[in-house]
Tab-separated table of C-alpha atoms and ligand atoms in Angstrom:
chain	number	residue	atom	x	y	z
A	1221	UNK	CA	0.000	0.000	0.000
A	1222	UNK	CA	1.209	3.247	-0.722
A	1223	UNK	CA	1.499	5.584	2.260
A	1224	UNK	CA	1.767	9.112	1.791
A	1225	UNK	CA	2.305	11.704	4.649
A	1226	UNK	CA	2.860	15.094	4.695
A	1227	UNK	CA	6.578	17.441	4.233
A	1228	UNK	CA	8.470	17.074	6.874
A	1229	UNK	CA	9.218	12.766	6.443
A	1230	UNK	CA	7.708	11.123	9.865
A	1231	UNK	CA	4.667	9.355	9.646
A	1232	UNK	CA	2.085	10.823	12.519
A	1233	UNK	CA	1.417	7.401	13.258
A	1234	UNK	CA	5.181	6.885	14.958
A	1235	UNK	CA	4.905	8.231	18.341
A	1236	UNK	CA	7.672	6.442	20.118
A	1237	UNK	CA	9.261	8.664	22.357
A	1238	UNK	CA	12.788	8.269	21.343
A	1239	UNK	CA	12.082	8.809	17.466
A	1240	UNK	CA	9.826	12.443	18.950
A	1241	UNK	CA	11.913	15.413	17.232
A	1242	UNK	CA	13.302	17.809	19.129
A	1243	UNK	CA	13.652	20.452	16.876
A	1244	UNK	CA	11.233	20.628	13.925
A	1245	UNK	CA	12.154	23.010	10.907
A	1246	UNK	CA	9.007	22.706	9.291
A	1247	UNK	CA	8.817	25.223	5.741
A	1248	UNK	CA	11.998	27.062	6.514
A	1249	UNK	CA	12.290	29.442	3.539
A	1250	UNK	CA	14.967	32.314	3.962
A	1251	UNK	CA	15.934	34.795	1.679
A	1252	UNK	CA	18.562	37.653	0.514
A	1253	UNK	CA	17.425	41.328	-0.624
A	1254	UNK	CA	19.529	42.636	-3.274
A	1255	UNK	CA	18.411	46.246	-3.938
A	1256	UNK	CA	14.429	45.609	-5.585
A	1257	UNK	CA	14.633	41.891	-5.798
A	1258	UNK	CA	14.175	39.159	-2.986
A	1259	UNK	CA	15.526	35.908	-3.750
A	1260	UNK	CA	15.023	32.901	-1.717
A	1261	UNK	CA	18.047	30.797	-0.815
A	1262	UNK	CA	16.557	28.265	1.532
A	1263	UNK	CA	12.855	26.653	0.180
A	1264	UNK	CA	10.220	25.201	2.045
A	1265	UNK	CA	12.775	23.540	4.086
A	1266	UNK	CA	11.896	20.475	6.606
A	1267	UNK	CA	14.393	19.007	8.659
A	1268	UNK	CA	13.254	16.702	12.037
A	1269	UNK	CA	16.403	16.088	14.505
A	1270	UNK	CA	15.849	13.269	16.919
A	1271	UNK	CA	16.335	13.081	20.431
A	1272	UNK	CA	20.321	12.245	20.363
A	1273	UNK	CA	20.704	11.577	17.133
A	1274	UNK	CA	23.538	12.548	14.793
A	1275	UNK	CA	21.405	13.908	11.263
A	1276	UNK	CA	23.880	14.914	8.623
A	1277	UNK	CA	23.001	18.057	6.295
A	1278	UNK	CA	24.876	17.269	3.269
A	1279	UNK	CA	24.726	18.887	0.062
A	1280	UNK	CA	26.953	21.364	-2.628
A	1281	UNK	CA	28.794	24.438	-1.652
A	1282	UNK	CA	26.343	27.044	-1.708
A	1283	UNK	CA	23.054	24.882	-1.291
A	1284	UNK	CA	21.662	26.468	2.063
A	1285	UNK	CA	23.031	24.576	4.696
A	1286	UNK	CA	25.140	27.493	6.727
A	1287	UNK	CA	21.593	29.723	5.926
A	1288	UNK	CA	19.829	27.150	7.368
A	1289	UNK	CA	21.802	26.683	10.622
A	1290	UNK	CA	21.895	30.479	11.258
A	1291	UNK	CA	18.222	30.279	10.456
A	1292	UNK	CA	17.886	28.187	13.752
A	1293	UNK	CA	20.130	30.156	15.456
A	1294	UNK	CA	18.539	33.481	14.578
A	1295	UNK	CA	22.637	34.332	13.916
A	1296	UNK	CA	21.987	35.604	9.756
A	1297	UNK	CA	23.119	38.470	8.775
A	1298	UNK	CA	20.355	40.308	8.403
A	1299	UNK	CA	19.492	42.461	6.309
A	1300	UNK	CA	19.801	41.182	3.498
A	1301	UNK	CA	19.355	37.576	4.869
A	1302	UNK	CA	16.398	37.000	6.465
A	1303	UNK	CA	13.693	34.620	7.419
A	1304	UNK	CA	10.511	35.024	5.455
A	1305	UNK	CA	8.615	31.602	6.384
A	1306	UNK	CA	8.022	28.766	8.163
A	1307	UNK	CA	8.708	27.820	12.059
A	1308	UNK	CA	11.707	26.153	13.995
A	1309	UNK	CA	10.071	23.929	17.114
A	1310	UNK	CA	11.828	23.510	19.643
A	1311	UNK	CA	10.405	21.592	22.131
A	1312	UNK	CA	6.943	23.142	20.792
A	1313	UNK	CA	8.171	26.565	21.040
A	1314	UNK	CA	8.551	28.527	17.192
A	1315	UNK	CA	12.042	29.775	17.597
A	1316	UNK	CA	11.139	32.550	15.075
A	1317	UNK	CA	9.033	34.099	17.236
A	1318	UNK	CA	10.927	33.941	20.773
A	1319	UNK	CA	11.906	37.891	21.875
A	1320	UNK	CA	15.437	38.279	21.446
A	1321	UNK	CA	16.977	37.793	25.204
A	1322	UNK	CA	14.562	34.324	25.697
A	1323	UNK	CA	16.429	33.292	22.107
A	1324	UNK	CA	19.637	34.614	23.742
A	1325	UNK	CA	18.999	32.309	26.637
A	1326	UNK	CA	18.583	29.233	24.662
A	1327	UNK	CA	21.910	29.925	22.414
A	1328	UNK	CA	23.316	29.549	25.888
A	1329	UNK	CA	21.609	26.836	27.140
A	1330	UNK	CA	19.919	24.609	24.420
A	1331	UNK	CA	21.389	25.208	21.220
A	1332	UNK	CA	25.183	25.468	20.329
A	1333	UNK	CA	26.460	25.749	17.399
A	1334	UNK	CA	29.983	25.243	15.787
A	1335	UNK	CA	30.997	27.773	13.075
A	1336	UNK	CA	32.620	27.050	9.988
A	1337	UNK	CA	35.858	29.277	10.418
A	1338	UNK	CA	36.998	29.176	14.131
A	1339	UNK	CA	38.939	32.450	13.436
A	1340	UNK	CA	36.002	34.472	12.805
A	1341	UNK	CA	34.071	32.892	16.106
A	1342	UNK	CA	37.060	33.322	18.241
A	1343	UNK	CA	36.939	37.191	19.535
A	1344	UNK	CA	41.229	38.108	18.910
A	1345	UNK	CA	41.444	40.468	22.235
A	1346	UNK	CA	41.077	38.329	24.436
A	1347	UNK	CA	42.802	35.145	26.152
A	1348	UNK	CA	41.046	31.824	25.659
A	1349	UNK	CA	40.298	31.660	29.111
A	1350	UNK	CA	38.533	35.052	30.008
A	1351	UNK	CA	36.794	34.125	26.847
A	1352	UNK	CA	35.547	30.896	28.316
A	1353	UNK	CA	35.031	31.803	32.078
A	1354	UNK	CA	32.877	35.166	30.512
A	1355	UNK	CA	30.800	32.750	28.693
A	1356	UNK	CA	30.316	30.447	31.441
A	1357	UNK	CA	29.888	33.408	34.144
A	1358	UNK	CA	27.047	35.525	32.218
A	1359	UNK	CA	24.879	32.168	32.234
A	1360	UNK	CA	25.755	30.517	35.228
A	1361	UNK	CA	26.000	31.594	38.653
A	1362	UNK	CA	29.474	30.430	39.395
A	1363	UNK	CA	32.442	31.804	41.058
A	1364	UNK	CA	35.619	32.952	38.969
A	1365	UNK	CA	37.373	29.993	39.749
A	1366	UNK	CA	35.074	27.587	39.261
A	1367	UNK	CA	34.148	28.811	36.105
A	1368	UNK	CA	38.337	28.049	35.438
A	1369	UNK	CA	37.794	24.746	36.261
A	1370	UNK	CA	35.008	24.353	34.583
A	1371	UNK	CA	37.355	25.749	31.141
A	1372	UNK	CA	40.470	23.403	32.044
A	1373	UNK	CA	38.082	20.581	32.426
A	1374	UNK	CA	36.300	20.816	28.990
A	1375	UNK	CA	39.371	22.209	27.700
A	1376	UNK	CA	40.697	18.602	28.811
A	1377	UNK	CA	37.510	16.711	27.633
A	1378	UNK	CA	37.925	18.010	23.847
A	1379	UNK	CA	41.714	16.750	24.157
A	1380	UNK	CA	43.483	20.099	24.096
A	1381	UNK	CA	46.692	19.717	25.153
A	1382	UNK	CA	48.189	21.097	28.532
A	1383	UNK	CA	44.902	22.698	28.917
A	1384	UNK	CA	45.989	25.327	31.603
A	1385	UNK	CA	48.809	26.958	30.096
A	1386	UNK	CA	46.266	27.548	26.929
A	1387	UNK	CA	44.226	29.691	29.397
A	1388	UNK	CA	46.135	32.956	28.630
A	1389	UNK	CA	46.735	31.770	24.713
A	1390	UNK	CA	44.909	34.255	22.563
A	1391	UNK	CA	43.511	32.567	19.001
A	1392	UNK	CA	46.054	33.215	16.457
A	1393	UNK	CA	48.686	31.729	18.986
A	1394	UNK	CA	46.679	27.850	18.290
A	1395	UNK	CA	46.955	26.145	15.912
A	1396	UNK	CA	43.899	24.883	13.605
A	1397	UNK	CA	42.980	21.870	15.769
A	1398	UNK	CA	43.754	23.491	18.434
A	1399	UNK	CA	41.595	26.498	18.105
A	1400	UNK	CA	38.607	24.176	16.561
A	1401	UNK	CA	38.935	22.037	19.724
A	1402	UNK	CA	38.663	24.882	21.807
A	1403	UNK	CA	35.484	26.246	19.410
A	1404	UNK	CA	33.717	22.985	20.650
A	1405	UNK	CA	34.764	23.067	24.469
A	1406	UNK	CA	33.086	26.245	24.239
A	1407	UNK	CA	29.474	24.659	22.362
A	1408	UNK	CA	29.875	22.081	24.906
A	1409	UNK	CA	30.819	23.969	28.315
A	1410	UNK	CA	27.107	24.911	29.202
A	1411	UNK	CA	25.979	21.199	28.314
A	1412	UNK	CA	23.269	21.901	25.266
A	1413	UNK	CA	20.546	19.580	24.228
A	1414	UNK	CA	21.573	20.193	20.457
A	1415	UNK	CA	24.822	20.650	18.882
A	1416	UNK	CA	24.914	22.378	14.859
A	1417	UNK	CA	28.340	21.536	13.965
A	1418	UNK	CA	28.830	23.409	10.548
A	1419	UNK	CA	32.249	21.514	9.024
A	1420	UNK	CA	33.865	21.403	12.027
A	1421	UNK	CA	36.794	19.961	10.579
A	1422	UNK	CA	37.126	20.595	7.036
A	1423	UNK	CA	39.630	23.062	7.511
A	1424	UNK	CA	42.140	20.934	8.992
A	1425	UNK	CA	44.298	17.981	7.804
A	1426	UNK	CA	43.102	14.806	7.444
A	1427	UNK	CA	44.396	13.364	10.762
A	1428	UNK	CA	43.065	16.183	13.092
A	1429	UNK	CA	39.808	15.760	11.427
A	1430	UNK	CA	39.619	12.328	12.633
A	1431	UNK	CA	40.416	13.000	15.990
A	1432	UNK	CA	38.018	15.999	16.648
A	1433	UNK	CA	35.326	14.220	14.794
A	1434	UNK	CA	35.869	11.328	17.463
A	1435	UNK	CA	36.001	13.782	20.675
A	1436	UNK	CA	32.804	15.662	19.064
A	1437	UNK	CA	30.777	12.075	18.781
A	1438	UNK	CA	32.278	10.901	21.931
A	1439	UNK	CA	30.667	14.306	23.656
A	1440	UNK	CA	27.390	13.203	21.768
A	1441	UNK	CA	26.537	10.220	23.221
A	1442	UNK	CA	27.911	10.515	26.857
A	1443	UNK	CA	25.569	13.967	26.979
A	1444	UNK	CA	22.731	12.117	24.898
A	1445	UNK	CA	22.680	15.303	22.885
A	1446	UNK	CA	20.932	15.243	19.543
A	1447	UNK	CA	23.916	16.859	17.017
A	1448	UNK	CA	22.989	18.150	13.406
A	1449	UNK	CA	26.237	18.073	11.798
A	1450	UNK	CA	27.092	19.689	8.246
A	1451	UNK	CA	29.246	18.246	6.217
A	1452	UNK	CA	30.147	17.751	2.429
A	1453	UNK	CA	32.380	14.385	3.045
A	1454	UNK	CA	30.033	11.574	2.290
A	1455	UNK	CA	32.670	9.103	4.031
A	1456	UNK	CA	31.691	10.559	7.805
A	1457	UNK	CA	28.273	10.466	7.045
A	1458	UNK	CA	28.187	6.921	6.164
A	1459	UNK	CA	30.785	6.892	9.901
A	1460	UNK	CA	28.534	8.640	11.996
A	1461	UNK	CA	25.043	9.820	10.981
A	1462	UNK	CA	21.829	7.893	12.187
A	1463	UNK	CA	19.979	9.762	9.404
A	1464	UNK	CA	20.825	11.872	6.486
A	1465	UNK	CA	19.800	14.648	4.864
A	1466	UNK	CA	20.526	15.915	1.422
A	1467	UNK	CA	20.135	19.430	-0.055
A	1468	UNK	CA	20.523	20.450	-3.162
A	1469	UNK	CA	19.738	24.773	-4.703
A	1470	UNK	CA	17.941	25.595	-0.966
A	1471	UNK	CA	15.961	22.814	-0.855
A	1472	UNK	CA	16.215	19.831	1.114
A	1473	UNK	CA	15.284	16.874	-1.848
A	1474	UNK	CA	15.668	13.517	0.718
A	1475	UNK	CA	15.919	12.691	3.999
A	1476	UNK	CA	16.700	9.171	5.619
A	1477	UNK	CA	18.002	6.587	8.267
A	1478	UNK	CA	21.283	6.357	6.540
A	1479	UNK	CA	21.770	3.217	5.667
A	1480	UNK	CA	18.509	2.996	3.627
A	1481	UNK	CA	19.840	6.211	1.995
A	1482	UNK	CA	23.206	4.715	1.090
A	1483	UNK	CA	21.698	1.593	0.285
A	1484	UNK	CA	18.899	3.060	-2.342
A	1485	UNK	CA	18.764	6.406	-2.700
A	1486	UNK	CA	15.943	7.296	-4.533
A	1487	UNK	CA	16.575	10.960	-5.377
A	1488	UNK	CA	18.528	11.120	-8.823
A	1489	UNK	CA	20.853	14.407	-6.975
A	1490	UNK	CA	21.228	11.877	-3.976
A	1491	UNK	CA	22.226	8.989	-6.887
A	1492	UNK	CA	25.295	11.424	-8.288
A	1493	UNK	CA	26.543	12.164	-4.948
A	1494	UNK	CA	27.245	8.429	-4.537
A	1495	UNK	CA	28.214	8.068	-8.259
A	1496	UNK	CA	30.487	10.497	-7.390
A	1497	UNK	CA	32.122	9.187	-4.633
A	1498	UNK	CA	35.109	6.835	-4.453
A	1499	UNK	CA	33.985	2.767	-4.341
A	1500	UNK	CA	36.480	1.060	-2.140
A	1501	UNK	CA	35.840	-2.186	-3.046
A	1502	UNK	CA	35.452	-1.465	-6.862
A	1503	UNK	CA	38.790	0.150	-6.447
A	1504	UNK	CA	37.693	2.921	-8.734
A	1505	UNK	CA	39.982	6.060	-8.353
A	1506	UNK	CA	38.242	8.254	-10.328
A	1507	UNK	CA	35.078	10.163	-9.185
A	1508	UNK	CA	32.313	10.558	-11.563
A	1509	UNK	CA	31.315	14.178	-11.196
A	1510	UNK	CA	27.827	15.296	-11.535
A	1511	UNK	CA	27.440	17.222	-14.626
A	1512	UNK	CA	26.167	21.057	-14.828
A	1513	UNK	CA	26.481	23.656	-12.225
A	1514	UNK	CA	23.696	24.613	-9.520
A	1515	UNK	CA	22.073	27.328	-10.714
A	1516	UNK	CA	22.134	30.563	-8.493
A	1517	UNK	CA	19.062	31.583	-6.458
A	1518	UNK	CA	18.041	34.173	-8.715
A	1519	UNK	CA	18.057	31.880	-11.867
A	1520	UNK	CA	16.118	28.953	-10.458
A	1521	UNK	CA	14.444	26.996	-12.607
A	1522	UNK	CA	10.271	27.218	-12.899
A	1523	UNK	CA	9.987	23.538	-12.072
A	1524	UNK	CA	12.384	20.788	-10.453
A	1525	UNK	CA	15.400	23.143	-9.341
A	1526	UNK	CA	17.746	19.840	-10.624
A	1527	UNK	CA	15.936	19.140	-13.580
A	1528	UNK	CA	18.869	20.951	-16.030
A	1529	UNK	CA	21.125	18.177	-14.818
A	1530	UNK	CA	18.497	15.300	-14.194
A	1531	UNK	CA	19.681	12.357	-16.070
A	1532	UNK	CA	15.885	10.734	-15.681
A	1533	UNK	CA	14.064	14.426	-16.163
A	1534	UNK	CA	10.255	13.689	-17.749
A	1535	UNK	CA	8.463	16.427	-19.300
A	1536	UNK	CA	6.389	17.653	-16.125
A	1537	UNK	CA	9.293	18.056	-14.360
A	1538	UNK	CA	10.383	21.487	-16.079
A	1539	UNK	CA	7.116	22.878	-15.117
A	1540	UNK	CA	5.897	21.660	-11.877
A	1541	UNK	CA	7.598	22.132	-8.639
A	1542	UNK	CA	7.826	18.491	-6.939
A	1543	UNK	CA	6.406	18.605	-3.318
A	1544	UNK	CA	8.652	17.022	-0.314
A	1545	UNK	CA	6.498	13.628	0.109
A	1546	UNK	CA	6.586	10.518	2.473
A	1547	UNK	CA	5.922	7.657	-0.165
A	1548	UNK	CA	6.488	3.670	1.001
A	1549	UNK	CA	8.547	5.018	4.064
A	1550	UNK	CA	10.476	7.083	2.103
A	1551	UNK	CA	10.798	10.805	1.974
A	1552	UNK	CA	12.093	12.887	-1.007
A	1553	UNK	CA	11.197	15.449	-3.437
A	1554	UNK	CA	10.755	13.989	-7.043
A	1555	UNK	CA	8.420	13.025	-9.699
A	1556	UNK	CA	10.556	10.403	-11.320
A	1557	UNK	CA	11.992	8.275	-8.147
A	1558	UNK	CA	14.899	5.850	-9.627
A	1559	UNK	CA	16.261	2.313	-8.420
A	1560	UNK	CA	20.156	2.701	-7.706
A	1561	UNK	CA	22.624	0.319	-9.191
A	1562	UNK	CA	25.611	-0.373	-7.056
A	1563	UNK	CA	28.602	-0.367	-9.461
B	901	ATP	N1	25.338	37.231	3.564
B	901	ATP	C1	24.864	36.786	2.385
B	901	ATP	N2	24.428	37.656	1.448
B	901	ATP	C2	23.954	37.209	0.265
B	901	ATP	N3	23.871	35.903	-0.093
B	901	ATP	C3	24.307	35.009	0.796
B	901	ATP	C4	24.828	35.395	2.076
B	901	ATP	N4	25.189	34.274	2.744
B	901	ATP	C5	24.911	33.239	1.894
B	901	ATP	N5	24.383	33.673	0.733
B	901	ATP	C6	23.960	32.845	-0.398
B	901	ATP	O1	23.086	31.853	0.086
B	901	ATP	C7	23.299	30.622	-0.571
B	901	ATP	C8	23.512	29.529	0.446
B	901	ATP	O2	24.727	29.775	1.149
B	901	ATP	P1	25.269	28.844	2.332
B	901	ATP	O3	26.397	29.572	2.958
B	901	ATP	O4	24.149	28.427	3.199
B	901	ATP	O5	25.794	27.569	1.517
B	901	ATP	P2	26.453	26.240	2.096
B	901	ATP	O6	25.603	25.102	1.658
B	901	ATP	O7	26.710	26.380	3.553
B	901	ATP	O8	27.832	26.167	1.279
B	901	ATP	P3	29.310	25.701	1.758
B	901	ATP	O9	29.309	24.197	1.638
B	901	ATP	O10	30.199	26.345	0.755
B	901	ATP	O11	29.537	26.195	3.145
B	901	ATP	C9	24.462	30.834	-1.538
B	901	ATP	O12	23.922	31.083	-2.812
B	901	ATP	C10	25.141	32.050	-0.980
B	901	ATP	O13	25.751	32.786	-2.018
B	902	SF4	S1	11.527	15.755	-10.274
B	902	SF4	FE1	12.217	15.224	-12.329
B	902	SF4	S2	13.970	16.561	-12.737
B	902	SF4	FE2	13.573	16.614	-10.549
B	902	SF4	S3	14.941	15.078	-9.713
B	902	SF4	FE3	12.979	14.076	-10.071
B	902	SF4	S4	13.128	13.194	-12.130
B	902	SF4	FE4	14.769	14.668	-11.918
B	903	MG	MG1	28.379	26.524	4.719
């Protein structure tokens, strides 16, 4: 029988408590002002994080995922960038429409996030302790010296080494891994519910990566936090993700336990991302690419944003707009669902 349920992927008939979302995104759609025009470069988004779950946003550079993060966050650099629909539940509570110092409160005690570019995050003027202890002191009422411990402890935790000399380090003196390590001691510190960890490691080398990906996950389940992690490297999502989510020109286009989604994809965008990566056991060096460019926001396409590149594109598809479905179990955007073939 064919079940269909509405956007957003989770049947309203599954109400076990440990598969109950704790933050809905439910028709995100943000957009950027240039001059006259408003374009929108997140769609209609719906995303459903779990109660400690790791859900993996993957997609193309410049597909919406950072927008979508800061959308939660209410961090976007607005203007231009704002919010123009939709609601963000947490915990029954629309994000969107929380006054600013009760959205303050929650950055600080419900929702962390991990920037891309630790640099940036990481104020310059000040030592990476009176940068900690000032975060932990303006939302907990703790002594100056406890809040210290409280830094050389987490400081410890993330695996920064000889964690009390760093204290009165300033940024540029760390290196990378270093200063990313201390970027997550500082999400972590105040013990959040739900971790965003925008490519927390793709600016360092291969090795570090590793390790702080371990000493992020390890933090995950020991705090049963629920962790909605960006990333473009399909290898640590098959590593680490319970589900996956995949978004391609500000839209999210399938969503899945990951294993089904690595197993049979059913998006053809989803199907080139695995075409295009690596097969170990094929030993097959070369990628396959996915041909075509993603169009920018203000060019979109009138139907199917990835019909210009859709190997299995049908008529319909460059004039209607699929809708984000439930079909069988699974939940993606597309008119023309394919079988995968494992090469
Ligand atoms: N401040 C801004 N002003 C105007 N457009 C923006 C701004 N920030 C992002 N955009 C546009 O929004 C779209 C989505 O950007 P976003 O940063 O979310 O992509 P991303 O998926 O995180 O990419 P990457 O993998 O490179 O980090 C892009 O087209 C980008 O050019
Ligand atoms: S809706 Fe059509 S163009 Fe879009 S992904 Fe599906 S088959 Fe391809
Ligand atoms: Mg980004």
């Amino acid at each position: 029988m064919t079940d269909i349920v509405a956007a957003g992927g989770v049947p309203a008939s599954t109400p076990s408590s440990a598969h109950q979302p704790i933050l809905s995104i439910r028709d995100l759609t943000t957009s950027v002002s240039t001059g006259k025009e408003t374009f929108d470069i997140v769609r209609r988004a719906n995303l459903e994080l779990r109660q400690n779950e790791v859900l993996c946003l993957v997609g193309e550079s410049g597909c919406g995922k950072s927008i979508t993060a800061l959308s939660v966050m209410r961090l976007l650099p607005t203007p231009p960038v704002r919010v123009r629909a939709g609601e963000i539940l947490y915990r029954d509570r629309n994000l969107l429409d929380l006054p600013a110092q009760e959205m303050r409160k929650v950055r600080a005690d419900s929702i962390s996030m991990i920037f891309q570019d630790p640099l940036t995050s990481l104020d310059p003027v000040f030592t990476i302790g009176s940068l900690m202890t000032e975060v932990i002191r303006s939302h907990r009422d703790v002594s100056k010296a406890t809040a210290t411990d409280m830094t050389v402890a987490i400081l410890r935790e993330v695996g920064l080494p000889a964690p009390e000399r760093r204290l009165s380090s300033y940024a540029h003196q760390l290196s990378g891994g270093m200063r990313q390590r201390v970027m997550i001691a500082m999400a972590l510190v105040l013990d959040p519910e739900i971790l965003i960890a925008d490519e927390p490691t793709t600016a360092l080398d291969v090795t570090v990566q590793a390790q702080i990906l371990d000493k992020l996950l390890e933090a995950q389940s020991e705090r049963d936090m629920s962790m909605l992690l960006i990333t473009h490297d399909l290898a640590v999502v098959a590593a680490v993700a319970d589900r996956m989510a995949v978004m391609y020109a500000g839209e999210i286009v399938e969503q899945a336990p990951v294993d089904e989604l690595f197993e049979d994809p059913k998006h053809p965008y989803t199907q080139g991302l695995l075409r295009a990566l690596p097969h170990a056991s094929a030993k097959k060096e070369k990628l396959i690419p996915i041909p075509g460019l993603v169009p920018p926001p203000q060019m979109m396409p009138a139907g199917c944003h990835f019909a210009p590149r859709c190997p299995h594109a049908l008529s319909r598809c460059w004039e209607e707009h699929p809708e984000f479905e439930t079909i069988d179990g699974r939940s993606f955007r597309c008119f023309n669902p394919q079988s995968f073939v494992h090469s």
